[in-house]
Short mmCIF file of N, CA, C and O in Angstrom, two decimals:
data_model
loop_
_atom_site.label_atom_id
_atom_site.label_comp_id
_atom_site.label_asym_id
_atom_site.label_seq_id
_atom_site.Cartn_x
_atom_site.Cartn_y
_atom_site.Cartn_z
N MET A 4 0.85 -1.17 0.00
CA MET A 4 0.00 0.00 0.00
C MET A 4 0.90 1.23 0.00
O MET A 4 1.88 1.30 0.74
N VAL A 5 0.56 2.18 -0.86
CA VAL A 5 1.34 3.40 -0.99
C VAL A 5 0.39 4.59 -0.92
O VAL A 5 -0.71 4.55 -1.47
N GLN A 6 0.83 5.63 -0.24
CA GLN A 6 0.03 6.84 -0.13
C GLN A 6 0.94 8.04 -0.39
O GLN A 6 2.08 8.09 0.07
N CYS A 7 0.43 9.00 -1.17
CA CYS A 7 1.23 10.17 -1.50
C CYS A 7 0.33 11.41 -1.51
O CYS A 7 -0.70 11.42 -2.18
N GLN A 8 0.73 12.44 -0.76
CA GLN A 8 -0.05 13.68 -0.71
C GLN A 8 0.89 14.88 -0.81
O GLN A 8 0.72 15.88 -0.13
N ASN A 9 1.87 14.79 -1.70
CA ASN A 9 2.85 15.87 -1.85
C ASN A 9 2.35 16.99 -2.75
O ASN A 9 2.73 18.15 -2.58
N GLU A 10 1.54 16.67 -3.72
CA GLU A 10 1.09 17.65 -4.71
C GLU A 10 -0.33 18.11 -4.39
O GLU A 10 -1.06 17.47 -3.64
N ARG A 11 -0.71 19.20 -5.02
CA ARG A 11 -2.07 19.71 -4.83
C ARG A 11 -3.06 18.94 -5.71
O ARG A 11 -4.22 18.82 -5.37
N SER A 12 -2.57 18.41 -6.83
CA SER A 12 -3.43 17.70 -7.76
C SER A 12 -3.55 16.23 -7.37
O SER A 12 -2.55 15.56 -7.08
N GLN A 13 -4.78 15.74 -7.39
CA GLN A 13 -5.00 14.33 -7.05
C GLN A 13 -4.38 13.42 -8.10
O GLN A 13 -3.86 12.36 -7.77
N HIS A 14 -4.39 13.82 -9.37
CA HIS A 14 -3.81 13.00 -10.44
C HIS A 14 -2.30 12.88 -10.28
O HIS A 14 -1.73 11.81 -10.49
N LYS A 15 -1.64 13.99 -9.92
CA LYS A 15 -0.19 13.95 -9.72
C LYS A 15 0.17 13.08 -8.52
O LYS A 15 1.15 12.33 -8.54
N ASN A 16 -0.65 13.18 -7.46
CA ASN A 16 -0.42 12.33 -6.28
C ASN A 16 -0.59 10.85 -6.65
O ASN A 16 0.19 10.00 -6.22
N ARG A 17 -1.61 10.57 -7.46
CA ARG A 17 -1.84 9.19 -7.89
C ARG A 17 -0.66 8.68 -8.72
O ARG A 17 -0.19 7.55 -8.53
N ASP A 18 -0.18 9.48 -9.66
CA ASP A 18 0.96 9.08 -10.48
C ASP A 18 2.21 8.85 -9.63
O ASP A 18 2.95 7.87 -9.84
N MET A 19 2.44 9.72 -8.69
CA MET A 19 3.60 9.58 -7.80
C MET A 19 3.47 8.31 -6.94
O MET A 19 4.45 7.58 -6.76
N ALA A 20 2.28 8.02 -6.47
CA ALA A 20 2.06 6.82 -5.67
C ALA A 20 2.27 5.56 -6.51
O ALA A 20 2.85 4.58 -6.04
N MET A 21 1.82 5.59 -7.76
CA MET A 21 2.02 4.44 -8.65
C MET A 21 3.51 4.21 -8.92
O MET A 21 3.97 3.07 -8.98
N LYS A 22 4.27 5.27 -9.09
CA LYS A 22 5.72 5.14 -9.29
C LYS A 22 6.37 4.49 -8.06
O LYS A 22 7.23 3.62 -8.18
N GLN A 23 5.97 4.95 -6.89
CA GLN A 23 6.51 4.38 -5.65
C GLN A 23 6.13 2.90 -5.52
O GLN A 23 6.95 2.07 -5.12
N LEU A 24 4.87 2.59 -5.86
CA LEU A 24 4.41 1.21 -5.78
C LEU A 24 5.18 0.31 -6.75
O LEU A 24 5.61 -0.79 -6.38
N ARG A 25 5.39 0.77 -7.99
CA ARG A 25 6.17 0.00 -8.96
C ARG A 25 7.58 -0.23 -8.46
O ARG A 25 8.14 -1.32 -8.60
N ALA A 26 8.19 0.80 -7.87
CA ALA A 26 9.55 0.67 -7.36
C ALA A 26 9.62 -0.36 -6.23
O ALA A 26 10.54 -1.18 -6.19
N ARG A 27 8.64 -0.34 -5.35
CA ARG A 27 8.62 -1.31 -4.24
C ARG A 27 8.40 -2.73 -4.75
O ARG A 27 9.02 -3.68 -4.26
N LEU A 28 7.50 -2.89 -5.73
CA LEU A 28 7.26 -4.21 -6.30
C LEU A 28 8.50 -4.73 -7.01
O LEU A 28 8.84 -5.91 -6.93
N TYR A 29 9.19 -3.84 -7.71
CA TYR A 29 10.43 -4.22 -8.40
C TYR A 29 11.49 -4.67 -7.39
O TYR A 29 12.14 -5.70 -7.57
N GLU A 30 11.64 -3.92 -6.31
CA GLU A 30 12.60 -4.30 -5.27
C GLU A 30 12.22 -5.65 -4.63
O GLU A 30 13.09 -6.46 -4.34
N HIS A 31 10.93 -5.87 -4.44
CA HIS A 31 10.46 -7.14 -3.87
C HIS A 31 10.80 -8.31 -4.80
O HIS A 31 11.27 -9.36 -4.34
N GLU A 32 10.56 -8.13 -6.11
CA GLU A 32 10.89 -9.19 -7.08
C GLU A 32 12.39 -9.45 -7.12
O GLU A 32 12.82 -10.59 -7.20
N LEU A 33 13.18 -8.38 -7.07
CA LEU A 33 14.65 -8.56 -7.04
C LEU A 33 15.08 -9.33 -5.81
O LEU A 33 15.95 -10.20 -5.89
N ALA A 34 14.48 -9.03 -4.68
CA ALA A 34 14.83 -9.74 -3.44
C ALA A 34 14.47 -11.21 -3.55
O ALA A 34 15.24 -12.08 -3.11
N LYS A 35 13.31 -11.52 -4.15
CA LYS A 35 12.92 -12.92 -4.33
C LYS A 35 13.90 -13.65 -5.26
O LYS A 35 14.30 -14.78 -4.99
N ARG A 36 14.28 -13.01 -6.35
CA ARG A 36 15.23 -13.63 -7.28
C ARG A 36 16.58 -13.84 -6.63
O ARG A 36 17.21 -14.88 -6.81
N ASN A 37 17.04 -12.84 -5.88
CA ASN A 37 18.32 -12.98 -5.20
C ASN A 37 18.29 -14.10 -4.18
O ASN A 37 19.27 -14.83 -4.00
N ALA A 38 17.17 -14.25 -3.49
CA ALA A 38 17.04 -15.33 -2.50
C ALA A 38 17.08 -16.69 -3.19
O ALA A 38 17.72 -17.63 -2.70
N ALA A 39 16.41 -16.80 -4.36
CA ALA A 39 16.43 -18.07 -5.10
C ALA A 39 17.83 -18.38 -5.60
O ALA A 39 18.30 -19.53 -5.52
N GLU A 40 18.54 -17.37 -6.12
CA GLU A 40 19.92 -17.58 -6.59
C GLU A 40 20.84 -17.95 -5.43
O GLU A 40 21.71 -18.81 -5.59
N LYS A 41 20.64 -17.33 -4.28
CA LYS A 41 21.48 -17.64 -3.12
C LYS A 41 21.24 -19.08 -2.66
O LYS A 41 22.19 -19.78 -2.29
N LYS A 42 19.99 -19.52 -2.72
CA LYS A 42 19.67 -20.89 -2.34
C LYS A 42 20.38 -21.88 -3.27
O LYS A 42 20.93 -22.89 -2.81
N ILE A 43 20.40 -21.59 -4.56
CA ILE A 43 21.09 -22.46 -5.52
C ILE A 43 22.59 -22.45 -5.26
O ILE A 43 23.25 -23.49 -5.27
N GLU A 44 23.15 -21.27 -5.00
CA GLU A 44 24.59 -21.16 -4.74
C GLU A 44 24.99 -21.88 -3.46
O GLU A 44 26.06 -22.47 -3.38
N ASP A 45 24.12 -21.84 -2.44
CA ASP A 45 24.43 -22.51 -1.17
C ASP A 45 24.44 -24.02 -1.31
O ASP A 45 25.12 -24.71 -0.56
N ASN A 46 23.67 -24.55 -2.28
CA ASN A 46 23.62 -25.99 -2.48
C ASN A 46 24.83 -26.53 -3.22
O ASN A 46 25.06 -27.73 -3.22
N LYS A 47 25.59 -25.66 -3.86
CA LYS A 47 26.76 -26.11 -4.61
C LYS A 47 27.87 -26.52 -3.65
O LYS A 47 28.07 -25.91 -2.61
N ALA A 48 28.59 -27.56 -4.06
CA ALA A 48 29.71 -28.03 -3.24
C ALA A 48 30.94 -27.16 -3.52
O ALA A 48 31.08 -26.58 -4.59
N ASP A 49 31.82 -27.11 -2.56
CA ASP A 49 33.05 -26.37 -2.74
C ASP A 49 33.95 -27.09 -3.73
O ASP A 49 33.94 -28.32 -3.83
N ILE A 50 34.74 -26.32 -4.46
CA ILE A 50 35.68 -26.89 -5.40
C ILE A 50 37.00 -27.05 -4.67
O ILE A 50 37.77 -26.11 -4.52
N ASN A 51 37.23 -28.25 -4.16
CA ASN A 51 38.44 -28.56 -3.41
C ASN A 51 39.06 -29.84 -3.95
O ASN A 51 38.41 -30.62 -4.65
N PHE A 52 40.28 -30.09 -3.55
CA PHE A 52 40.91 -31.35 -3.90
C PHE A 52 40.15 -32.46 -3.18
O PHE A 52 39.87 -32.38 -1.99
N GLY A 53 39.78 -33.49 -3.92
CA GLY A 53 39.04 -34.59 -3.33
C GLY A 53 37.55 -34.49 -3.50
O GLY A 53 36.81 -35.37 -3.10
N SER A 54 37.07 -33.41 -4.10
CA SER A 54 35.63 -33.27 -4.31
C SER A 54 35.24 -33.58 -5.75
O SER A 54 34.18 -33.19 -6.19
N GLN A 55 36.11 -34.27 -6.47
CA GLN A 55 35.83 -34.56 -7.87
C GLN A 55 34.76 -35.64 -8.00
O GLN A 55 34.53 -36.42 -7.09
N ILE A 56 34.14 -35.68 -9.15
CA ILE A 56 33.08 -36.64 -9.43
C ILE A 56 33.67 -37.96 -9.89
O ILE A 56 33.24 -39.03 -9.48
N ARG A 57 34.67 -37.88 -10.77
CA ARG A 57 35.27 -39.08 -11.34
C ARG A 57 36.78 -39.03 -11.26
O ARG A 57 37.36 -37.96 -11.30
N SER A 58 37.38 -40.21 -11.17
CA SER A 58 38.84 -40.35 -11.22
C SER A 58 39.20 -41.14 -12.47
O SER A 58 38.61 -42.19 -12.73
N TYR A 59 40.16 -40.62 -13.22
CA TYR A 59 40.66 -41.30 -14.42
C TYR A 59 42.07 -41.78 -14.12
O TYR A 59 42.98 -40.97 -13.98
N VAL A 60 42.25 -43.08 -14.01
CA VAL A 60 43.57 -43.67 -13.77
C VAL A 60 43.97 -44.39 -15.06
O VAL A 60 43.30 -45.32 -15.50
N LEU A 61 45.07 -43.93 -15.67
CA LEU A 61 45.50 -44.49 -16.94
C LEU A 61 46.76 -45.33 -16.82
O LEU A 61 47.11 -46.05 -17.75
N ALA A 62 47.45 -45.24 -15.70
CA ALA A 62 48.64 -46.06 -15.50
C ALA A 62 48.83 -46.23 -14.00
O ALA A 62 48.54 -45.32 -13.24
N PRO A 63 49.26 -47.30 -13.47
CA PRO A 63 49.72 -48.55 -14.07
C PRO A 63 48.57 -49.44 -14.49
O PRO A 63 48.73 -50.33 -15.33
N TYR A 64 47.38 -49.28 -13.95
CA TYR A 64 46.22 -50.02 -14.41
C TYR A 64 45.25 -49.00 -15.00
O TYR A 64 45.41 -47.80 -14.83
N ARG A 65 44.24 -49.44 -15.71
CA ARG A 65 43.35 -48.52 -16.41
C ARG A 65 41.94 -48.66 -15.81
O ARG A 65 41.33 -49.71 -15.89
N LEU A 66 41.47 -47.56 -15.21
CA LEU A 66 40.17 -47.58 -14.57
C LEU A 66 39.61 -46.17 -14.49
O LEU A 66 40.35 -45.21 -14.22
N ILE A 67 38.32 -46.05 -14.71
CA ILE A 67 37.61 -44.79 -14.48
C ILE A 67 36.55 -45.09 -13.43
O ILE A 67 35.75 -46.00 -13.58
N LYS A 68 36.58 -44.32 -12.34
CA LYS A 68 35.69 -44.57 -11.20
C LYS A 68 34.85 -43.33 -10.95
O LYS A 68 35.37 -42.23 -10.81
N ASP A 69 33.53 -43.53 -10.88
CA ASP A 69 32.60 -42.46 -10.52
C ASP A 69 32.40 -42.53 -9.01
O ASP A 69 31.92 -43.54 -8.48
N HIS A 70 32.75 -41.48 -8.30
CA HIS A 70 32.72 -41.50 -6.83
C HIS A 70 31.32 -41.34 -6.26
O HIS A 70 31.08 -41.71 -5.12
N ARG A 71 30.39 -40.78 -7.04
CA ARG A 71 29.02 -40.64 -6.54
C ARG A 71 28.30 -41.97 -6.55
O ARG A 71 27.58 -42.31 -5.61
N THR A 72 28.46 -42.73 -7.64
CA THR A 72 27.71 -43.96 -7.81
C THR A 72 28.54 -45.21 -7.58
O THR A 72 28.02 -46.32 -7.68
N LYS A 73 29.82 -45.04 -7.32
CA LYS A 73 30.76 -46.15 -7.08
C LYS A 73 30.90 -47.05 -8.30
O LYS A 73 31.25 -48.21 -8.18
N LEU A 74 30.64 -46.52 -9.50
CA LEU A 74 30.75 -47.29 -10.73
C LEU A 74 32.18 -47.19 -11.25
O LEU A 74 32.73 -46.09 -11.37
N GLY A 75 32.78 -48.31 -11.54
CA GLY A 75 34.12 -48.35 -12.11
C GLY A 75 34.10 -49.02 -13.46
O GLY A 75 33.47 -50.07 -13.64
N ILE A 76 34.78 -48.44 -14.44
CA ILE A 76 34.82 -49.00 -15.79
C ILE A 76 36.28 -49.17 -16.20
O ILE A 76 37.08 -48.24 -16.08
N GLY A 77 36.61 -50.36 -16.68
CA GLY A 77 37.97 -50.66 -17.08
C GLY A 77 38.27 -50.33 -18.53
O GLY A 77 39.43 -50.24 -18.93
N ASP A 78 37.23 -50.14 -19.35
CA ASP A 78 37.43 -49.81 -20.76
C ASP A 78 37.60 -48.30 -20.90
O ASP A 78 36.69 -47.57 -21.28
N VAL A 79 38.80 -47.83 -20.59
CA VAL A 79 39.10 -46.40 -20.53
C VAL A 79 38.99 -45.75 -21.91
O VAL A 79 38.47 -44.64 -22.04
N ASP A 80 39.46 -46.43 -22.94
CA ASP A 80 39.46 -45.84 -24.28
C ASP A 80 38.04 -45.54 -24.76
O ASP A 80 37.80 -44.50 -25.39
N ARG A 81 37.10 -46.43 -24.47
CA ARG A 81 35.71 -46.20 -24.87
C ARG A 81 35.14 -44.96 -24.20
O ARG A 81 34.47 -44.14 -24.83
N VAL A 82 35.44 -44.78 -22.92
CA VAL A 82 34.93 -43.61 -22.19
C VAL A 82 35.61 -42.34 -22.68
O VAL A 82 34.95 -41.31 -22.88
N LEU A 83 36.91 -42.39 -22.91
CA LEU A 83 37.62 -41.21 -23.40
C LEU A 83 37.19 -40.83 -24.82
O LEU A 83 37.33 -39.67 -25.22
N ASP A 84 36.65 -41.79 -25.57
CA ASP A 84 36.11 -41.49 -26.90
C ASP A 84 34.71 -40.91 -26.83
O ASP A 84 34.15 -40.53 -27.85
N GLY A 85 34.12 -40.84 -25.64
CA GLY A 85 32.84 -40.14 -25.48
C GLY A 85 31.67 -40.98 -25.04
O GLY A 85 30.56 -40.47 -24.93
N ASP A 86 31.87 -42.26 -24.77
CA ASP A 86 30.75 -43.10 -24.34
C ASP A 86 30.54 -42.94 -22.83
O ASP A 86 31.13 -43.66 -22.02
N MET A 87 29.69 -42.00 -22.46
CA MET A 87 29.42 -41.71 -21.05
C MET A 87 28.11 -42.34 -20.58
O MET A 87 27.66 -42.10 -19.46
N GLU A 88 27.51 -43.16 -21.43
CA GLU A 88 26.21 -43.76 -21.14
C GLU A 88 26.17 -44.53 -19.82
O GLU A 88 25.23 -44.36 -19.04
N PRO A 89 27.15 -45.38 -19.51
CA PRO A 89 27.08 -46.11 -18.22
C PRO A 89 27.09 -45.18 -17.02
O PRO A 89 26.39 -45.42 -16.03
N PHE A 90 27.85 -44.09 -17.09
CA PHE A 90 27.91 -43.13 -15.97
C PHE A 90 26.58 -42.39 -15.83
O PHE A 90 26.10 -42.17 -14.73
N MET A 91 25.99 -42.00 -16.96
CA MET A 91 24.70 -41.30 -16.91
C MET A 91 23.61 -42.21 -16.36
O MET A 91 22.80 -41.79 -15.53
N HIS A 92 23.61 -43.46 -16.81
CA HIS A 92 22.59 -44.41 -16.33
C HIS A 92 22.75 -44.66 -14.82
O HIS A 92 21.77 -44.63 -14.07
N ALA A 93 23.99 -44.86 -14.39
CA ALA A 93 24.24 -45.10 -12.97
C ALA A 93 23.83 -43.89 -12.13
O ALA A 93 23.25 -44.03 -11.05
N TRP A 94 24.09 -42.67 -12.64
CA TRP A 94 23.73 -41.47 -11.89
C TRP A 94 22.21 -41.33 -11.82
O TRP A 94 21.66 -40.95 -10.78
N LEU A 95 21.50 -41.64 -12.93
CA LEU A 95 20.04 -41.54 -12.92
C LEU A 95 19.43 -42.54 -11.93
O LEU A 95 18.49 -42.21 -11.21
N VAL A 96 19.98 -43.75 -11.90
CA VAL A 96 19.49 -44.75 -10.94
C VAL A 96 19.74 -44.27 -9.51
O VAL A 96 18.87 -44.33 -8.65
N TRP A 97 20.93 -43.75 -9.28
CA TRP A 97 21.29 -43.25 -7.94
C TRP A 97 20.39 -42.07 -7.55
O TRP A 97 19.92 -41.99 -6.41
N LYS A 98 20.14 -41.15 -8.47
CA LYS A 98 19.32 -39.98 -8.18
C LYS A 98 17.86 -40.37 -7.93
O LYS A 98 17.21 -39.82 -7.05
N LYS A 99 17.36 -41.34 -8.69
CA LYS A 99 15.95 -41.74 -8.57
C LYS A 99 15.70 -42.59 -7.32
O LYS A 99 14.71 -42.40 -6.63
N THR A 100 16.62 -43.52 -7.03
CA THR A 100 16.36 -44.49 -5.96
C THR A 100 17.23 -44.28 -4.73
O THR A 100 16.92 -44.80 -3.67
N GLY A 101 18.35 -43.59 -4.90
CA GLY A 101 19.28 -43.43 -3.78
C GLY A 101 20.20 -44.62 -3.62
O GLY A 101 21.01 -44.67 -2.70
N ARG A 102 20.07 -45.61 -4.51
CA ARG A 102 20.91 -46.80 -4.45
C ARG A 102 21.94 -46.77 -5.57
O ARG A 102 21.75 -46.12 -6.59
N ILE A 103 22.98 -47.52 -5.37
CA ILE A 103 24.02 -47.64 -6.37
C ILE A 103 23.50 -48.54 -7.49
O ILE A 103 22.85 -49.54 -7.23
N ALA A 104 23.80 -48.19 -8.73
CA ALA A 104 23.31 -48.95 -9.88
C ALA A 104 23.83 -50.37 -9.83
O ALA A 104 25.02 -50.61 -9.66
N GLY A 105 22.94 -51.35 -9.95
CA GLY A 105 23.33 -52.74 -9.99
C GLY A 105 23.66 -53.34 -8.63
O GLY A 105 24.10 -54.46 -8.55
N ALA A 106 23.43 -52.60 -7.56
CA ALA A 106 23.78 -53.11 -6.22
C ALA A 106 22.91 -54.29 -5.81
O ALA A 106 23.36 -55.18 -5.13
N ASP A 107 21.65 -54.29 -6.25
CA ASP A 107 20.74 -55.38 -5.88
C ASP A 107 20.43 -56.28 -7.07
O ASP A 107 19.45 -57.01 -7.06
N GLY A 108 21.26 -56.22 -8.10
CA GLY A 108 21.07 -57.08 -9.26
C GLY A 108 20.16 -56.49 -10.33
O GLY A 108 20.04 -57.03 -11.40
N LYS A 109 19.53 -55.37 -10.06
CA LYS A 109 18.66 -54.71 -11.03
C LYS A 109 19.43 -53.58 -11.68
O LYS A 109 19.91 -52.69 -11.00
N GLU A 110 19.51 -53.60 -13.00
CA GLU A 110 20.29 -52.61 -13.71
C GLU A 110 19.45 -51.42 -14.19
O GLU A 110 19.98 -50.37 -14.46
N ASP A 111 18.15 -51.62 -14.33
CA ASP A 111 17.33 -50.57 -14.92
C ASP A 111 16.69 -49.69 -13.88
O ASP A 111 16.62 -50.02 -12.71
N LEU A 112 16.22 -48.54 -14.36
CA LEU A 112 15.49 -47.62 -13.49
C LEU A 112 14.17 -48.27 -13.08
O LEU A 112 13.55 -48.97 -13.86
N PRO A 113 13.71 -48.04 -11.85
CA PRO A 113 12.43 -48.60 -11.42
C PRO A 113 11.27 -47.95 -12.15
O PRO A 113 11.36 -46.80 -12.57
N GLU A 114 10.19 -48.66 -12.32
CA GLU A 114 9.00 -48.14 -12.97
C GLU A 114 8.22 -47.28 -11.97
O GLU A 114 8.01 -47.68 -10.86
N SER A 115 7.83 -46.10 -12.42
CA SER A 115 6.97 -45.26 -11.58
C SER A 115 6.30 -44.19 -12.38
O SER A 115 6.67 -43.81 -13.41
#
């Protein structure tokens, strides 16, 4: 609610009040957007040593390990050529069920 009685004219007072109301609504929307962005930023993990998603070991043995889903793949060349399908599938299973892909013998996503 905004009230303005600075001018002698009712129309000028109304225009001034509408400007103030628009400014307050704009500030309110900015505050909501900033709060949403801050919430997203707070959920992000810190970028530190040891916070990586995957480890690529190319010597002395060859293994790529996803630390979120505990999935390890020995065919390093296939993954380095761009076949990320097993990692994406394992992550989707983990995100949907909270379980590691293939831990209970079921490889596919549950039906729902």
